[in-house]
CSV table of C-alpha atoms in Angstrom, one decimal:
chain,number,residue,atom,x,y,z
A,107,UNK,CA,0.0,0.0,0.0
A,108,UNK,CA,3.0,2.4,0.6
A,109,UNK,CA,3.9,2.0,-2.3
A,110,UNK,CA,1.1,2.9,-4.7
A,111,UNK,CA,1.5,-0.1,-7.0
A,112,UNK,CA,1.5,-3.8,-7.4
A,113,UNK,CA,4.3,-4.6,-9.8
A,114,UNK,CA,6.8,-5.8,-6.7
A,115,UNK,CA,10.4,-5.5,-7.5
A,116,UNK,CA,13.1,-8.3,-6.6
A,117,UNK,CA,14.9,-6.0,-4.4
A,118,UNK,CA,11.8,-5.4,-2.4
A,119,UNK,CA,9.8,-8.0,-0.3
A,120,UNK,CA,10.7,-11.7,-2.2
A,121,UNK,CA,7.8,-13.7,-0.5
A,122,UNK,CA,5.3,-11.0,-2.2
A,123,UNK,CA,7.3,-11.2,-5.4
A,124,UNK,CA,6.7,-14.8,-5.9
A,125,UNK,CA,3.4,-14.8,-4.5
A,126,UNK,CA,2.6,-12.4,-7.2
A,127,UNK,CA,4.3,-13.9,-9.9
A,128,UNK,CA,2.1,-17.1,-8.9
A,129,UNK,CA,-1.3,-15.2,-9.1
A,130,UNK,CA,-0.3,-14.2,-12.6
A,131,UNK,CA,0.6,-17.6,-13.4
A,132,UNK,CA,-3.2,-18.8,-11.9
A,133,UNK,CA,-4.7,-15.7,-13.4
A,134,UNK,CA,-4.0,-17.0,-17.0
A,135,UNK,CA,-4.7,-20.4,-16.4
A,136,UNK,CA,-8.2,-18.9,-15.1
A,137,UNK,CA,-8.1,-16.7,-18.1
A,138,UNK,CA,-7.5,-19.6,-20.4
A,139,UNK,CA,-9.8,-22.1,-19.2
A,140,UNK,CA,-7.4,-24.4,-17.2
A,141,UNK,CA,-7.3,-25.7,-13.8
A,142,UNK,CA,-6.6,-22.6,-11.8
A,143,UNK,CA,-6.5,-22.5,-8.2
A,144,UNK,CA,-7.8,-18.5,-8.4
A,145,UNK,CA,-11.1,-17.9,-7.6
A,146,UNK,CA,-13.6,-14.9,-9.3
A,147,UNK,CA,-13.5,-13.8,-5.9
A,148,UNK,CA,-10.0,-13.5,-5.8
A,149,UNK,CA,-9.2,-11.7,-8.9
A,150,UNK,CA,-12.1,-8.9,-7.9
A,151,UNK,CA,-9.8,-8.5,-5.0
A,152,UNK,CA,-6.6,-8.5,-6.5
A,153,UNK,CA,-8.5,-5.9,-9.4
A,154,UNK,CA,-9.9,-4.0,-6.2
A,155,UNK,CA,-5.3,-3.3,-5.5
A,156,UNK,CA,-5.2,-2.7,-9.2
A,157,UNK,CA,-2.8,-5.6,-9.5
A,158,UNK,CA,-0.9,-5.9,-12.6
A,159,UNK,CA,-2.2,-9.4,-14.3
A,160,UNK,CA,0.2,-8.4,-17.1
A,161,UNK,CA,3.9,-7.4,-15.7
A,162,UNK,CA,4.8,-6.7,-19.7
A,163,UNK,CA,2.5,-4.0,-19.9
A,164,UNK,CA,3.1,-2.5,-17.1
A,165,UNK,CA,7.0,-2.1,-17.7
A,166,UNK,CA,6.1,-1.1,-21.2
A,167,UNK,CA,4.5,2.0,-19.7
A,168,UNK,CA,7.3,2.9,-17.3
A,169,UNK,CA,9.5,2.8,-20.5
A,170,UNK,CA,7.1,4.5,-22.5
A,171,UNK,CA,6.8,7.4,-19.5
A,172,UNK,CA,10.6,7.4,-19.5
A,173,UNK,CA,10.8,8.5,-23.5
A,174,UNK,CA,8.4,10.9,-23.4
A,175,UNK,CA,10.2,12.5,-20.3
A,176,UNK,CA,13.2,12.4,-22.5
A,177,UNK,CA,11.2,13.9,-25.5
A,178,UNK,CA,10.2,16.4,-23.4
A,179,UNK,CA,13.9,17.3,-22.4
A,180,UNK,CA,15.3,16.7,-25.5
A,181,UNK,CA,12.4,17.4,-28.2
A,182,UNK,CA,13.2,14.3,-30.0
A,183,UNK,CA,13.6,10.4,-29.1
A,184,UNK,CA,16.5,9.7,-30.9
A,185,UNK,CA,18.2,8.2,-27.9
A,186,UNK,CA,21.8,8.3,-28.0
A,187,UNK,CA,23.1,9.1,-24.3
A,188,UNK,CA,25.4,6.2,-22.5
A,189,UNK,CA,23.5,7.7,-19.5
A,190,UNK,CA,20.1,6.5,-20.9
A,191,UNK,CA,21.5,3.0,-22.4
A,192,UNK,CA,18.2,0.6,-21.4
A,193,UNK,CA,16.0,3.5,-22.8
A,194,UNK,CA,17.8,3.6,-26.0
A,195,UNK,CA,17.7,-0.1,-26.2
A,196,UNK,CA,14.0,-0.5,-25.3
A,197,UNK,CA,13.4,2.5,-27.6
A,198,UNK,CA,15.1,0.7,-30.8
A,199,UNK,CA,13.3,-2.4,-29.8
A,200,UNK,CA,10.0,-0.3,-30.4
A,201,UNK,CA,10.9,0.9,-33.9
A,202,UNK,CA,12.0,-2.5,-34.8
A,203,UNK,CA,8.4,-4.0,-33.1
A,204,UNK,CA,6.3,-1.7,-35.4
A,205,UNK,CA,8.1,-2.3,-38.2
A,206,UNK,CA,7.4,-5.9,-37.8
A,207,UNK,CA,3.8,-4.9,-37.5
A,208,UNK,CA,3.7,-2.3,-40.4
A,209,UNK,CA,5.0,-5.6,-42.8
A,210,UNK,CA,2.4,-7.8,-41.4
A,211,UNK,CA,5.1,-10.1,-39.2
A,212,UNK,CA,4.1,-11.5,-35.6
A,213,UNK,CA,5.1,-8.5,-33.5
A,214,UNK,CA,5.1,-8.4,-29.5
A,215,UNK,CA,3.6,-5.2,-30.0
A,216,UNK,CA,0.1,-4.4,-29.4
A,217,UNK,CA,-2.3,-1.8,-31.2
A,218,UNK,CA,-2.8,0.5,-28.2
A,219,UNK,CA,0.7,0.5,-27.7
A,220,UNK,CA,1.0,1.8,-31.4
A,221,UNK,CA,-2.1,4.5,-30.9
């Protein structure tokens, strides 16, 4: 709660880490019809916390924050800094993601993250 989100980090509390990691796990079993051992009661709970049932997206959006604070700085997102090397990598994985898209190739890359 102190922390204002669900996405738990491994340098913070392990136990909730894993415990997390295994209600994503049972939330797409659940999802996908499978034996889960999460309950519709459970994932209106875990909803209630705004837990993150997809980790991906959610570090796609810190990333995504973290270029358009750098656009904003900068007035581009070209990112060519050493100081900013995981941004410039995640960055050029975006442009090579769409491209994928824009030729009609399986992409990791979703529509909203596009829009």
């Amino acid at each position: 709660e102190d922390r204002g989100h669900s996405n738990v980090q491994n340098r913070e509390d392990r136990s909730l880490r894993v415990w997390a990691t295994k209600q994503r796990n049972e939330f797409r079993f659940f999802r996908d019809g499978e034996k889960s051992s999460l309950t519709q009661d459970q994932i209106t709970k875990l909803k209630s916390v705004e837990f993150e049932f997809y980790e991906a997206d959610y570090k796609w959006d810190q990333m995504f924050e973290k270029l358009k604070a750098y656009y904003e700085i900068f007035g581009h997102s070209s990112v060519g800094s050493k100081e900013q090397t995981f941004l410039r990598l995640w960055s050029n994985r975006q442009r090579i993601e769409f491209r994928k898209v824009r030729d009609g190739v399986a992409s990791k890359m979703t529509q909203s993250q596009i829009a």
